[in-house]
mmCIF file of C-alpha atoms in Angstrom:
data_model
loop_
_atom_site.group_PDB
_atom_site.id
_atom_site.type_symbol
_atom_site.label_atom_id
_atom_site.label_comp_id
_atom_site.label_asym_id
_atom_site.label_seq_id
_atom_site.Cartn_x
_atom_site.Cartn_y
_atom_site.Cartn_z
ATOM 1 C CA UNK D 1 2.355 13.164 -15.800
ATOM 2 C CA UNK D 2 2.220 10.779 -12.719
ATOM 3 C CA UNK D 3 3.264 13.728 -10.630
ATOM 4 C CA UNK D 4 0.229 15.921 -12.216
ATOM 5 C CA UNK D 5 -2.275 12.759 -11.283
ATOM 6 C CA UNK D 6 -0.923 12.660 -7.554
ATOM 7 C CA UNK D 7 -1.803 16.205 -7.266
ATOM 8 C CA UNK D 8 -5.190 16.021 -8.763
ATOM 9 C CA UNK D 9 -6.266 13.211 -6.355
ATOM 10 C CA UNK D 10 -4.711 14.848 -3.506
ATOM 11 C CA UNK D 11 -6.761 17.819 -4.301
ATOM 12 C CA UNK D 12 -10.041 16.252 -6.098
ATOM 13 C CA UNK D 13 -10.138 13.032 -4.880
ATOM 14 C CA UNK D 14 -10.575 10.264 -7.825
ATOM 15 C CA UNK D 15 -13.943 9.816 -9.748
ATOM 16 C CA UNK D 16 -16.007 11.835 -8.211
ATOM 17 C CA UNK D 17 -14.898 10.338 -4.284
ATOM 18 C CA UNK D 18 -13.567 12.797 -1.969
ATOM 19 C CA UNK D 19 -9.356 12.237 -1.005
ATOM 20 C CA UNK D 20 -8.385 10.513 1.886
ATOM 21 C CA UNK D 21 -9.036 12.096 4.506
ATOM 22 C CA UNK D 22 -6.471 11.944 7.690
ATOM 23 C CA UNK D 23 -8.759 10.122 10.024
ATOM 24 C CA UNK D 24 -8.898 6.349 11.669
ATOM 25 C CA UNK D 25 -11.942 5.858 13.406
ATOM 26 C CA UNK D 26 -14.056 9.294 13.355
ATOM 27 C CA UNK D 27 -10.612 10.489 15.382
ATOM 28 C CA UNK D 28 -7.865 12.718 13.660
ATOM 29 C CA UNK D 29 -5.075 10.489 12.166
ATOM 30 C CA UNK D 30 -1.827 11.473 14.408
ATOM 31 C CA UNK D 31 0.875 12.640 12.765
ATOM 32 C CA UNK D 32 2.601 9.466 12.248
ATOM 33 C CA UNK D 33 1.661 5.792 12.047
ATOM 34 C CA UNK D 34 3.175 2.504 11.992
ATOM 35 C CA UNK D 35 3.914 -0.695 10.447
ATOM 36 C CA UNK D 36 5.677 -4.104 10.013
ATOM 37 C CA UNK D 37 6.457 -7.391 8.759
ATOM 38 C CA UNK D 38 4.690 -10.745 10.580
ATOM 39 C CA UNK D 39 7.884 -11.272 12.531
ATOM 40 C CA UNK D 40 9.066 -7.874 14.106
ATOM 41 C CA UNK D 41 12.536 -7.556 12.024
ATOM 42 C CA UNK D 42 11.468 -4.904 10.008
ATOM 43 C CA UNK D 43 9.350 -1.875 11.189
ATOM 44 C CA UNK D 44 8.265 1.678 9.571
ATOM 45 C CA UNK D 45 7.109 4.546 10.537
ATOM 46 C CA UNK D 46 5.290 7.199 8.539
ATOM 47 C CA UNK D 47 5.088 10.925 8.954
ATOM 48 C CA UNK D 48 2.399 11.760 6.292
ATOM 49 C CA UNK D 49 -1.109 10.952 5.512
ATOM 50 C CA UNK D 50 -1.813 8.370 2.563
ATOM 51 C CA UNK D 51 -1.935 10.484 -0.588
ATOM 52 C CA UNK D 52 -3.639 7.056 -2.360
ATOM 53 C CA UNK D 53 -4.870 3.845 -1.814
ATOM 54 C CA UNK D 54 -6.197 0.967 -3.372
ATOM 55 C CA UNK D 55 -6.411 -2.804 -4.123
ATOM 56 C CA UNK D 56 -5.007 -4.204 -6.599
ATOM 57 C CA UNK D 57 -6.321 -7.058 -8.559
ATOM 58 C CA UNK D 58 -2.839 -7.964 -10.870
ATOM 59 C CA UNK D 59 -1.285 -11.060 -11.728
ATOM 60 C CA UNK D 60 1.627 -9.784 -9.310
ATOM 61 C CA UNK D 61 -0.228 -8.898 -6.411
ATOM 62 C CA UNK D 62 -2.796 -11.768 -5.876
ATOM 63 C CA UNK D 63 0.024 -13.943 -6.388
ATOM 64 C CA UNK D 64 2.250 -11.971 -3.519
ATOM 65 C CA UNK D 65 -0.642 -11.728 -1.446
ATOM 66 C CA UNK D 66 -1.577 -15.409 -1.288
ATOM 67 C CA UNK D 67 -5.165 -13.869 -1.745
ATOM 68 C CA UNK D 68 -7.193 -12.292 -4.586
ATOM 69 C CA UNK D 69 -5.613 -8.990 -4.447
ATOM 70 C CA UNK D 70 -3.156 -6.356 -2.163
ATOM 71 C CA UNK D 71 -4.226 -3.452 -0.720
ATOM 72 C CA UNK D 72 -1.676 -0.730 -0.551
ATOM 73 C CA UNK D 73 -0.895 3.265 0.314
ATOM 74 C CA UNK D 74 1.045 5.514 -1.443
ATOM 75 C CA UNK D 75 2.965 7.533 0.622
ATOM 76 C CA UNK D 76 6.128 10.194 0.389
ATOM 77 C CA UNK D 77 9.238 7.788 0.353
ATOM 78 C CA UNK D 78 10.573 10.833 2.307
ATOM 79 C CA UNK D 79 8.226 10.701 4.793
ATOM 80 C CA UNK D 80 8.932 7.042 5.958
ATOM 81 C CA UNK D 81 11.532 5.950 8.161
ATOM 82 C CA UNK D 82 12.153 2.011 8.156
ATOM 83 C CA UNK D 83 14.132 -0.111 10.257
ATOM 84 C CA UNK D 84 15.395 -3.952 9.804
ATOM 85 C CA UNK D 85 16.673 -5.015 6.696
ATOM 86 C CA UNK D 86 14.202 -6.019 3.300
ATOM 87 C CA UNK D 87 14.905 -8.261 0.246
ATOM 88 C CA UNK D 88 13.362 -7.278 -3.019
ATOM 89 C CA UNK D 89 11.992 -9.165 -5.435
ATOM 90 C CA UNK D 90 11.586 -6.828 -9.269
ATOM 91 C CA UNK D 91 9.366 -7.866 -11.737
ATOM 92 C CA UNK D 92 7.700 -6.475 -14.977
ATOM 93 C CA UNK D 93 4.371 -5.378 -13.806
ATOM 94 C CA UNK D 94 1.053 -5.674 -15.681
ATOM 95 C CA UNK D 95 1.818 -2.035 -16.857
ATOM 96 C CA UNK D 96 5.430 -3.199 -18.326
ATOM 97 C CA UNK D 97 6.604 -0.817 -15.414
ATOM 98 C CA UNK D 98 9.792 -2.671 -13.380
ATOM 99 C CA UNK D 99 7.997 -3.070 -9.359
ATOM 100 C CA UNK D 100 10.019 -3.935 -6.602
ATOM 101 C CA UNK D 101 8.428 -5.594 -4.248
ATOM 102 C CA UNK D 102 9.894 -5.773 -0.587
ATOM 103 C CA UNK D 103 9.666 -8.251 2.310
ATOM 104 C CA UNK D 104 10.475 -9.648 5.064
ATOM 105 C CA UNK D 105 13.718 -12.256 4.318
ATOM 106 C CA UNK D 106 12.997 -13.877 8.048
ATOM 107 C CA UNK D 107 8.926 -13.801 7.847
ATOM 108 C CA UNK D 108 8.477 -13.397 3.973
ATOM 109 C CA UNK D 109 5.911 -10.665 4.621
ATOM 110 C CA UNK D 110 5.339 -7.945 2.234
ATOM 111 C CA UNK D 111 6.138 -4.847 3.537
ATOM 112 C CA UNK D 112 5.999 -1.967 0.568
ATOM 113 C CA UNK D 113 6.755 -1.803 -3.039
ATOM 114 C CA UNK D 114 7.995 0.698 -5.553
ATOM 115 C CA UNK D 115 7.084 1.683 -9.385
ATOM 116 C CA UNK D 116 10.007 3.709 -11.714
ATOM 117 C CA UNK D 117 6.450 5.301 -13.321
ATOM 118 C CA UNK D 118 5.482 7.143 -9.690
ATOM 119 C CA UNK D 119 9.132 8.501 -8.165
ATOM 120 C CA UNK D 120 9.331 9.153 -4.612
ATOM 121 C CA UNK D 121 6.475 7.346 -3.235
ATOM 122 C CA UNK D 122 6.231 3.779 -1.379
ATOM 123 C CA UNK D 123 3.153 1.380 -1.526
ATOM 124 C CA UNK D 124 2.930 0.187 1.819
ATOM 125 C CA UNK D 125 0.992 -2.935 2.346
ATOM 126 C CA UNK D 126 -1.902 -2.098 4.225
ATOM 127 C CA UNK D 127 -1.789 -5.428 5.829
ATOM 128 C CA UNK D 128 1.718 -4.546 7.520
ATOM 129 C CA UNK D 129 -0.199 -1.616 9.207
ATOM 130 C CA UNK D 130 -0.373 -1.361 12.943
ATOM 131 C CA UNK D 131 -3.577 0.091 13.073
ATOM 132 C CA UNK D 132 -5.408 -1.126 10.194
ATOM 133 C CA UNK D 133 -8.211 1.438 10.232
ATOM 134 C CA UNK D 134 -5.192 3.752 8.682
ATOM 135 C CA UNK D 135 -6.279 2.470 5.430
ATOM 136 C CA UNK D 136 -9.118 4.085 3.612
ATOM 137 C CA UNK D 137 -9.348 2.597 0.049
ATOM 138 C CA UNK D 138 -10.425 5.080 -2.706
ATOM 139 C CA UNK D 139 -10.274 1.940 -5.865
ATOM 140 C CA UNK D 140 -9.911 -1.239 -7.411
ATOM 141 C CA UNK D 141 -7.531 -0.950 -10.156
ATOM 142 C CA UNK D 142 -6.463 -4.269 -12.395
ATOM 143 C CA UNK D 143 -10.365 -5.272 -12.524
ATOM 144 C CA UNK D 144 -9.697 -7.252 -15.259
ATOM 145 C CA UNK D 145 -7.617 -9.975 -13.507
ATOM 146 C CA UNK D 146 -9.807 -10.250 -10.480
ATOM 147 C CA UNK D 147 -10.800 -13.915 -9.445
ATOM 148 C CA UNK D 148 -14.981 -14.233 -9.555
ATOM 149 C CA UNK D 149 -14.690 -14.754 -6.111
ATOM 150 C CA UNK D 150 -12.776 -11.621 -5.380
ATOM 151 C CA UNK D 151 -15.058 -8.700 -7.182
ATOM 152 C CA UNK D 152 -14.640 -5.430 -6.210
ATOM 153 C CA UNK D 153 -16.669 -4.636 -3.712
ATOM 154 C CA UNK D 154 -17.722 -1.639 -1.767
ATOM 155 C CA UNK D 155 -18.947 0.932 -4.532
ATOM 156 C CA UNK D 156 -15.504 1.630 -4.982
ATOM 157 C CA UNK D 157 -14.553 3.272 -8.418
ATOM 158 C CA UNK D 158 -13.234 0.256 -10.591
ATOM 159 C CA UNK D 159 -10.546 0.506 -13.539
ATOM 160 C CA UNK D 160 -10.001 -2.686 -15.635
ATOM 161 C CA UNK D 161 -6.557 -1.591 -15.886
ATOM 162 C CA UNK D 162 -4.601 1.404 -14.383
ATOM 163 C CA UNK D 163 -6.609 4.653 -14.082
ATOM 164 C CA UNK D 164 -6.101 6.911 -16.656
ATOM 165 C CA UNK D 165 -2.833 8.886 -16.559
ATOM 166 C CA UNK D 166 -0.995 6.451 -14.129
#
């Protein structure tokens, strides 16, 4: 099923709001980009456009963020290549889905996470990007646990929970 909803926004876009689109900037995304933790130990590089992204408003990720939500891509796990060494923390997400969340052990920066429910793919923190104009949200997902002070905001399409079919 999660592999059916990948495809669909891929091709469709999510509630009526066009996919991603491979651009930074009104100038054609190249065909990789790049990322890292705060202290340089651990870098990626990625070889294919965003195929989702978001911000999350969960328990798990304002608490990992320090903030009231993370913002993350989904991207082919075969398309990035990482360097440096991560630690993982797994916990029992909102969903009841097992995420692993990975970091930094020098920094403690979040770097990406993964979800059993969505094989193959790798949430990379959009605050570990390089170029931060790489990120182009498409939702707020986890509505229901956002802080007043941290409301989705920018007409995005908003799910009090996971979207339907993830």
């Amino acid at each position: 099923m999660a592999e059916y909803v990948l495809e669909h926004i891929l091709r469709e876009g999510i509630c009526g709001r066009p996919p991603i689109e491979p651009r930074t900037g009104g100038q054609a995304l190249t065909t990789t980009f790049s990322g890292g933790c705060l202290c340089g130990a651990v870098r990626y590089n990625c070889t294919a456009t965003p195929m989702m992204a978001g911000h999350c408003h969960c328990e798990d990720c304002r608490r990992s963020s320090g903030t009231g939500h993370s913002s993350h891509l989904a991207v082919s796990a075969d398309a990035v290549t990482m360097t440096g060494v991560t630690k993982a923390y797994v916990r029992s997400s909102d969903s009841g889905n097992p995420v692993t969340r990975a970091f930094c052990p020098e920094c403690g920066a979040p770097v990406f996470s993964t979800n059993p429910a969505l094989p193959g793919l790798l949430f990379l923190r959009a605050s570990s990007l390089d170029d931060l104009e790489v990120f182009k949200p498409q939702m707020h997902v986890w509505t229901m646990r956002a802080p007043s002070w941290d409301a989705p905001f920018g007409g995005l399409p908003a799910f009090e929970k996971m979207p339907p079919g993830m």
